Coordinates of C-alpha atoms and ligand atoms in Angstrom, one line a residue:
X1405 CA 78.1 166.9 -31.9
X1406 CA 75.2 166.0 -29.0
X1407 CA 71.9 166.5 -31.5
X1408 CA 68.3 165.7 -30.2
X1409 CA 65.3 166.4 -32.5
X1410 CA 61.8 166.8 -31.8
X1411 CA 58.7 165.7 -33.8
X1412 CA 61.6 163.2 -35.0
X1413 CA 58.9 160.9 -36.2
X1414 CA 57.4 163.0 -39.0
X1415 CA 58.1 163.8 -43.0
X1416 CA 61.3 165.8 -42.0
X1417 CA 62.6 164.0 -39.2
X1418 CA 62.9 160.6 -42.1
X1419 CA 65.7 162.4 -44.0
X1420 CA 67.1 164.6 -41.0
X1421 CA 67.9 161.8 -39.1
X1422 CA 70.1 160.2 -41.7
X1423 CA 71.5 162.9 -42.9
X1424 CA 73.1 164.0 -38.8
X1425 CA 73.9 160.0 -39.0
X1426 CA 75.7 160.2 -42.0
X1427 CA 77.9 163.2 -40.6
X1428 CA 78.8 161.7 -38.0
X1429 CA 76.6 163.0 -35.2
X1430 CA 75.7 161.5 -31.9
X1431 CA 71.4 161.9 -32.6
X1432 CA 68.8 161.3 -29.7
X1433 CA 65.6 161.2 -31.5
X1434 CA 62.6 162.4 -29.6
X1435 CA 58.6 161.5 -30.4
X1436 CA 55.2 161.4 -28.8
X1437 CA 55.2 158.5 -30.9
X1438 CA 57.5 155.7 -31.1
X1439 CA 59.6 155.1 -34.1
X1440 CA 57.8 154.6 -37.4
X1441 CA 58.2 151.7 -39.2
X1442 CA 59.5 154.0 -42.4
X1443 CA 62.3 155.3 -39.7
X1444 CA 64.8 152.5 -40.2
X1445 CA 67.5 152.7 -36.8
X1446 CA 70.6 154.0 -37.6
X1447 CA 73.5 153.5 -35.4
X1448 CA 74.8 156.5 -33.4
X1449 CA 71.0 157.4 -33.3
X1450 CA 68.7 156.6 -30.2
X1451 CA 64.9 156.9 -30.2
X1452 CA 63.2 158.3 -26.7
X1453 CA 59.5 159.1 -26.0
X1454 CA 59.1 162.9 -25.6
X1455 CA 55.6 165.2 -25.3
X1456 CA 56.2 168.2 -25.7
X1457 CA 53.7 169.7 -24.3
X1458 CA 54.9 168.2 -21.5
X1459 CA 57.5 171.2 -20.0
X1460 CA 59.0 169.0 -17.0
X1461 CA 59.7 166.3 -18.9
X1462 CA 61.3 168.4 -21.7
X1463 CA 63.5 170.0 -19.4
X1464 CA 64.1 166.7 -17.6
X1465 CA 64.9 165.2 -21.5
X1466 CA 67.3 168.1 -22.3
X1467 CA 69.0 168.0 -18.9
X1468 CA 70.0 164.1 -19.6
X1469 CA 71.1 164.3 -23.1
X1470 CA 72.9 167.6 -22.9
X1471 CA 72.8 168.4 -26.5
X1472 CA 74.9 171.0 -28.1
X1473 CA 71.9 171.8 -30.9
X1474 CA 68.2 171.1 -31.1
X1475 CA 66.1 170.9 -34.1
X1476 CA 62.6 171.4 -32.9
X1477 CA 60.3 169.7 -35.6
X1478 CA 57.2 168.3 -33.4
X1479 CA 53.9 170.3 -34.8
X1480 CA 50.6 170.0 -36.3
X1481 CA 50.5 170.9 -39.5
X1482 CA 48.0 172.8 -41.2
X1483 CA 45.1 171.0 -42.3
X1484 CA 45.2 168.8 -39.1
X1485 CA 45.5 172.0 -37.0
X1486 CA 42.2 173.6 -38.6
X1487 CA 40.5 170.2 -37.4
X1488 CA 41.7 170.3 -33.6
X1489 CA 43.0 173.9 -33.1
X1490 CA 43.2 173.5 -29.8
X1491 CA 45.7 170.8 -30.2
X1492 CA 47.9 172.8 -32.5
X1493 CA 47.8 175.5 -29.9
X1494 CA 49.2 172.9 -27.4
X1495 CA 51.8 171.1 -29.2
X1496 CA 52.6 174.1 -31.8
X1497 CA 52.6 177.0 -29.1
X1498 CA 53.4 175.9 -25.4
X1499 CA 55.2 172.9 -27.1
X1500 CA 57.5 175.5 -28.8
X1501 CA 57.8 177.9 -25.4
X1502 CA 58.3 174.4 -23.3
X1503 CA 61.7 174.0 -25.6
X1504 CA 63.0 177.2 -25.7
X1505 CA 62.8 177.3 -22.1
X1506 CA 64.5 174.1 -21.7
X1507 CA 67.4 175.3 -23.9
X1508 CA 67.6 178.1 -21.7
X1509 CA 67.5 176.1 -18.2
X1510 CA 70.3 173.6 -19.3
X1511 CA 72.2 175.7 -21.6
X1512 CA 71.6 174.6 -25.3
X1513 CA 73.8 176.9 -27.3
X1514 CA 71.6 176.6 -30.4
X1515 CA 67.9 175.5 -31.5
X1516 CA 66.7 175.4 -35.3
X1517 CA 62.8 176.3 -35.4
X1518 CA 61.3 175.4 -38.8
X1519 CA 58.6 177.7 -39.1
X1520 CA 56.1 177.9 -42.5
X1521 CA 55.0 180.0 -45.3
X1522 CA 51.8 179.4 -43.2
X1523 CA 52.7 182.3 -40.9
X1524 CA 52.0 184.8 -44.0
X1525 CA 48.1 185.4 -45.2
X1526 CA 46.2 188.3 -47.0
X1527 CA 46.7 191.5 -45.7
X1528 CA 43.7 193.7 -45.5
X1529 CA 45.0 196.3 -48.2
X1530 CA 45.3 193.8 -51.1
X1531 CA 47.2 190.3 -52.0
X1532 CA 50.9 189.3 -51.0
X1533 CA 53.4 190.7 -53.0
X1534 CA 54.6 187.9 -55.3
X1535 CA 57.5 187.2 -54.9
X1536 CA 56.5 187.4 -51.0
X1537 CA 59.9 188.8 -48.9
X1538 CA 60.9 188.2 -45.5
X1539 CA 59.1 191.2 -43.9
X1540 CA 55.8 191.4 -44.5
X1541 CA 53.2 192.0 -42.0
X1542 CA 51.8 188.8 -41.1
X1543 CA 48.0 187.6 -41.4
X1544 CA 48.2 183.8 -40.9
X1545 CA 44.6 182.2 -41.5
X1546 CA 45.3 178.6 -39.6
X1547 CA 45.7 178.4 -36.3
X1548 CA 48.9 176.5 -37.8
X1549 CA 50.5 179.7 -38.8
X1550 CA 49.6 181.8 -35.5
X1551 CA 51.3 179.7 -33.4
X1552 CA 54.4 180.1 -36.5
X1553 CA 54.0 183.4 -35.7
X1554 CA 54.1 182.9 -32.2
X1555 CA 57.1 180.7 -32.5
X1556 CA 59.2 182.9 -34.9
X1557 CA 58.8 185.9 -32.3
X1558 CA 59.5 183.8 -29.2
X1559 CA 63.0 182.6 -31.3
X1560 CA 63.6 186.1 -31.8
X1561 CA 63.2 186.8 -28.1
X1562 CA 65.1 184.0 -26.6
X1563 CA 68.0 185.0 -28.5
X1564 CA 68.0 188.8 -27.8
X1565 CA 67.0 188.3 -24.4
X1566 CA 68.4 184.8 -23.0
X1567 CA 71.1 184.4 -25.6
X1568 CA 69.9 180.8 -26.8
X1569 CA 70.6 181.1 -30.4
X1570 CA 67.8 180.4 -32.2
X1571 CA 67.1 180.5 -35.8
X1572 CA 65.3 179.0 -38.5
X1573 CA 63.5 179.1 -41.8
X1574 CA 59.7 179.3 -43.0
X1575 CA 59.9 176.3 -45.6
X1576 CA 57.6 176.0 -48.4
X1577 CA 55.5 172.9 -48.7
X1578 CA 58.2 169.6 -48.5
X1579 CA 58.1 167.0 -51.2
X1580 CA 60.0 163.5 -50.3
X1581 CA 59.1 159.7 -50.8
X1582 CA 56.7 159.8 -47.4
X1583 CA 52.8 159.7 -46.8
X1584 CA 51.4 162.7 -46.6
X1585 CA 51.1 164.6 -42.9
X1586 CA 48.0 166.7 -42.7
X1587 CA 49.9 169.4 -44.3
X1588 CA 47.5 172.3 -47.0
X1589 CA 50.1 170.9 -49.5
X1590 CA 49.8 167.1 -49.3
X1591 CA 47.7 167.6 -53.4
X1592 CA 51.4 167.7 -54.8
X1593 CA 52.8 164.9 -52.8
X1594 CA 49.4 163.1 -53.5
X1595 CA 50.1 163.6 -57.7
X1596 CA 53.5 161.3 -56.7
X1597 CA 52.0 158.9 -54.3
X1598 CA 48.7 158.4 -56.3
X1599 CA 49.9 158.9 -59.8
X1600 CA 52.3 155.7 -59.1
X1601 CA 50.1 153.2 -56.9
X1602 CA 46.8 154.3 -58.6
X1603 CA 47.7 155.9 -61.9
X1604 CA 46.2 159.6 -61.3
X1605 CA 44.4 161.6 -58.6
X1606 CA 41.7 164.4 -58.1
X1607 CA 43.2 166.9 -56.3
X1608 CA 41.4 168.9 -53.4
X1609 CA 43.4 172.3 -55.4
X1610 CA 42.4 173.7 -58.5
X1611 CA 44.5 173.2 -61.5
X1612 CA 46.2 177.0 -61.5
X1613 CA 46.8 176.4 -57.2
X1614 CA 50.6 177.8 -57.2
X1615 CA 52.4 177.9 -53.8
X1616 CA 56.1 177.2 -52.8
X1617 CA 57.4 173.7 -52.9
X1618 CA 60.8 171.9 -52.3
X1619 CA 62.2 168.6 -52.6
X1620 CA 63.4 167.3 -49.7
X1621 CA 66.4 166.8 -50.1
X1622 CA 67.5 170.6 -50.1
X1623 CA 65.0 170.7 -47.0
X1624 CA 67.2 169.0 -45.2
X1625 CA 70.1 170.7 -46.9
X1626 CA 69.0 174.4 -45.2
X1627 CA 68.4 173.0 -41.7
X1628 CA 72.0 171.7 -41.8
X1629 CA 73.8 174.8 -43.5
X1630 CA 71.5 177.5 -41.3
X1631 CA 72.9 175.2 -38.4
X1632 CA 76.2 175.2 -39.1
X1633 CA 76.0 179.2 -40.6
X1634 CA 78.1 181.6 -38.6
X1635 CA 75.8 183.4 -36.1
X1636 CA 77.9 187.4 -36.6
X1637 CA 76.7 186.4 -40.8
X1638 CA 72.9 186.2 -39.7
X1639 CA 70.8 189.5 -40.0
X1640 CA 67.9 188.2 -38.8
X1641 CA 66.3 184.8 -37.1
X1642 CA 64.1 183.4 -39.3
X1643 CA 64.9 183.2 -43.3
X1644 CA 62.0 183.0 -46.4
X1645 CA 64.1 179.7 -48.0
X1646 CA 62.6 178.9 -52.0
X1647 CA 62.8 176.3 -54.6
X1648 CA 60.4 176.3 -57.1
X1649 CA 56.4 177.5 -57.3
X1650 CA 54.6 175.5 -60.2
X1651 CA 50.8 175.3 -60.7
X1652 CA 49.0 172.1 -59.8
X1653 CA 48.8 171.1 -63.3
X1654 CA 52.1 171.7 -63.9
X1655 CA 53.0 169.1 -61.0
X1656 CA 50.4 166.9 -63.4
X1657 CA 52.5 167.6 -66.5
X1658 CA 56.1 167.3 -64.8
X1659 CA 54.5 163.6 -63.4
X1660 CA 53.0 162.7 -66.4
X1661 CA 57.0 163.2 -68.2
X1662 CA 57.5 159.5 -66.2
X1663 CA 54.5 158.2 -65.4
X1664 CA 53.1 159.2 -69.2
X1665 CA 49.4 157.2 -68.3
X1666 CA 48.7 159.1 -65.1
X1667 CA 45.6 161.1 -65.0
X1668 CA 45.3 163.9 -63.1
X1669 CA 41.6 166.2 -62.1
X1670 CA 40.9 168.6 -59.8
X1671 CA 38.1 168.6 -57.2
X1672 CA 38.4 171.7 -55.3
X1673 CA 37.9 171.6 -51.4
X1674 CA 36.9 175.2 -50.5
X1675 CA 38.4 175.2 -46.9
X1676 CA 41.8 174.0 -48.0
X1677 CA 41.7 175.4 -51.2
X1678 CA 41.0 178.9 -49.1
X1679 CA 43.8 178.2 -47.0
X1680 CA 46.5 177.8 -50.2
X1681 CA 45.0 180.8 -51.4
X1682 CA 46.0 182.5 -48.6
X1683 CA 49.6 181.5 -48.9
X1684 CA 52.4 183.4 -51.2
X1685 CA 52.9 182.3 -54.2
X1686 CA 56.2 182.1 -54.3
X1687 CA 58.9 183.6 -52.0
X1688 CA 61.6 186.0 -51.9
X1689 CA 64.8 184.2 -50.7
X1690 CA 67.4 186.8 -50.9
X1691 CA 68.3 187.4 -47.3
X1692 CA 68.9 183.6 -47.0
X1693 CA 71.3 183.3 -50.3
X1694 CA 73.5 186.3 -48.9
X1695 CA 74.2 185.6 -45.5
X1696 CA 74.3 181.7 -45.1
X1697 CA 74.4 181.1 -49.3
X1698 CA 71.3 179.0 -49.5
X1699 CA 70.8 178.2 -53.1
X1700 CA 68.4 174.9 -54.1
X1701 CA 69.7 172.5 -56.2
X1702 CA 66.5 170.6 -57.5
X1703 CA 63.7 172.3 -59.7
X1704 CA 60.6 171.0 -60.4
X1705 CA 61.9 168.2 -63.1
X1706 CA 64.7 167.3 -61.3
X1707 CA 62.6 166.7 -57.9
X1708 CA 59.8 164.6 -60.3
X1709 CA 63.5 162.1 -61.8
X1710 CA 64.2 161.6 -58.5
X1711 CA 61.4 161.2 -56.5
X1712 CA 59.5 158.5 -58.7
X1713 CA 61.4 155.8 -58.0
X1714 CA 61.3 156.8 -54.3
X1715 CA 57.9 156.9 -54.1
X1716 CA 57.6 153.1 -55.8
X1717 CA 60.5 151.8 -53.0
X1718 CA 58.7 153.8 -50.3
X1719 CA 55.1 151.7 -51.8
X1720 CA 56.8 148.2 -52.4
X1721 CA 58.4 148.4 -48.4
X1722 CA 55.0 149.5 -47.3
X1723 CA 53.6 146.8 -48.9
X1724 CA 55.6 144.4 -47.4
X1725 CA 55.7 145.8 -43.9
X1726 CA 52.3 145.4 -43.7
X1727 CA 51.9 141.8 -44.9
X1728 CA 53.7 140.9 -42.0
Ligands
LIG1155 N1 56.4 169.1 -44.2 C1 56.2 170.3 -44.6 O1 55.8 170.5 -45.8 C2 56.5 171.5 -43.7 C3 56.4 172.8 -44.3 C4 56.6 173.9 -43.4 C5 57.0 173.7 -42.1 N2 57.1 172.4 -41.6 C6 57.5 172.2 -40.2 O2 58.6 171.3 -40.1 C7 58.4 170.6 -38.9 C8 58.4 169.1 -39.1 O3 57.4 168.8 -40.1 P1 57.0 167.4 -40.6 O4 56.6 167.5 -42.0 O5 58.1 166.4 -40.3 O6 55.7 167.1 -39.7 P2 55.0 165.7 -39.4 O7 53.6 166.0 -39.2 O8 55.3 164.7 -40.5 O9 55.7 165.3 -38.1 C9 55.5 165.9 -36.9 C10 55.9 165.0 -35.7 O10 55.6 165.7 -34.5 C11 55.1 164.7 -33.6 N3 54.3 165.2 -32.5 C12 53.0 165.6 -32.5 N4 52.7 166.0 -31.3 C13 53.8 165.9 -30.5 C14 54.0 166.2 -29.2 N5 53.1 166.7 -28.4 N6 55.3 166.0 -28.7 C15 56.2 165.5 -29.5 N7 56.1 165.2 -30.8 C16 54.8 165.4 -31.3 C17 54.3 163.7 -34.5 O11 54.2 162.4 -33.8 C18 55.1 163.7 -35.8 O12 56.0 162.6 -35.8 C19 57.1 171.1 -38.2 O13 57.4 172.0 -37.2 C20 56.4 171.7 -39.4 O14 55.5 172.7 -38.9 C21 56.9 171.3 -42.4

């Protein structure tokens, strides 16, 4: 199958790539940046400057390739989005509308938007209900999660109204062997990165912070499977997908079960720490598991076996990429 991505430079687009490789797919990668040098080429794969923001070009982009299914990954994430908003209303909003309406002027059949847990905050009567379910009314608190919003309602739209069949999933925060992308939920990626290459870390979360996490791995996993999920099995656009939802400290302690010297303390920022409070605390999958049989396959243990070793491969190459 024809497959162009978006965004494919970022934390997602590392194992997405692959993966689409691996399965034989003919994948044009697109990027405002050009290809990292964690984003080894793999063949059948093509890399190709695209700004989204930039609607003509998208649809000029779309109109060359022809691809059969987009995965539309380019974004700001949270943190970064809080620090330039109006960026993340550029790239995140019109970025999002520039695709969907390239889909729809050369005929993509089917888009995959990966929306966030960001798109859910406090509402006024009280907290989320933990676990948080699909449909809730949403009070995002980043300008991150309006333009989720924004995005889930304009996927909704485009398939009701234009028949470009777009779906997706609000992911928790992603775990995998990369450097962290700006993201409210870079302190549990940091416990990997830092416990190995410094032996500990002071989080910017406080020690009971609990929000939605996944490994990558079954990140990857649900774009693929909602992708391939038959469309008259889908009761809705955009699926709540969950793994696990430890505390910071347990993060610390599942670490600390291989890397038994690390040292882990928590230094509290208030803004981000204000914007994880504002997220679920964990989710409410079912929807997901019943009509396209999501079901995770690592928890928190299993991601920390796994992921170690990553982490020191993904250190040692960084290492040696940059002493040449
Ligand atoms: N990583 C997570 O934990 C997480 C959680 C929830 C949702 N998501 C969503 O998944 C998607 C991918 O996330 P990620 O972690 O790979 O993000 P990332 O920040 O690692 O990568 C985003 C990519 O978008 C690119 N980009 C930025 N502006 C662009 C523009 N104008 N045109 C084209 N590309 C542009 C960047 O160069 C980068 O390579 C995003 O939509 C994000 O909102 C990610």
């Amino acid at each position: 199958m024809k497959i162009l991505l978006t965004g494919a430079g970022g934390q997602i687009g590392h194992d997405l790539i692959g993966a689409l490789v691996a399965g034989g797919h003919e994948v044009t990668s697109t990027d405002l940046a050009p290809r990292p040098p964690s984003h080894a080429h793999a063949g059948g794969e093509s890399w190709q400057r695209l700004d989204v923001t930039d609607g003509p070009a998208t649809e000029r982009m779309f109109e060359k390739v022809k691809p059969e299914l987009v995965f539309h990954l380019a974004a700001i994430l949270s943190a970064r989005g809080e620090k330039d908003p109006k960026l993340a209303y550029d790239v995140n909003q019109t970025g999002t509308w520039n695709v969907l309406e390239a889909c729809r002027k050369t005929a993509v059949k089917r888009l995959i938007f990966t929306s966030s847990i960001a798109v859910f905050g406090p509402p006024p009567s009280g907290p989320l209900p933990d676990p948080t379910p699909d449909d809730v009314a949403l009070h995002p608190t980043t300008m991150y999660g309006v333009t989720k919003v924004a995005g889930e309602l304009l996927c909704a739209y485009y398939t009701k109204k234009f028949d470009v069949d777009c779906r997706g999933v609000r992911f928790p925060g992603l775990i995998s062997a990369a450097m962290p992308g700006g993201g409210s939920s870079d302190y549990a990626l940091f416990m990997y990165v830092d416990g190995v290459r410094k032996g500990g870390y002071e989080a910017f979360a406080r020690a009971d912070t609990r929000i939605p996490l996944m490994y990558m791995p079954d990140g990857v996993r649900a774009l693929l499977e909602l992708s391939m999920a038959d469309r008259s099995k889908l009761t809705r656009s955009i699926y709540n997908i969950a793994a696990f939802s430890p505390r910071a400290d347990q993060i610390a302690t599942s670490v600390q079960r291989v890397l038994p010297d690390a040292k882990f303390s928590y230094s509290p920022d208030p803004r981000r720490q204000a914007i994880l409070d504002s997220w679920p605390k964990s989710l409410d999958d079912t929807a997901a598991r019943n009509d396209w049989g999501w079901k995770p396959k690592y928890d928190l243990d299993g991601m920390s076996d796994d992921l170690i070793p990553r982490v020191r491969r993904m250190l040692e190459l960084g290492a040696i990429l940059s002493s040449h």
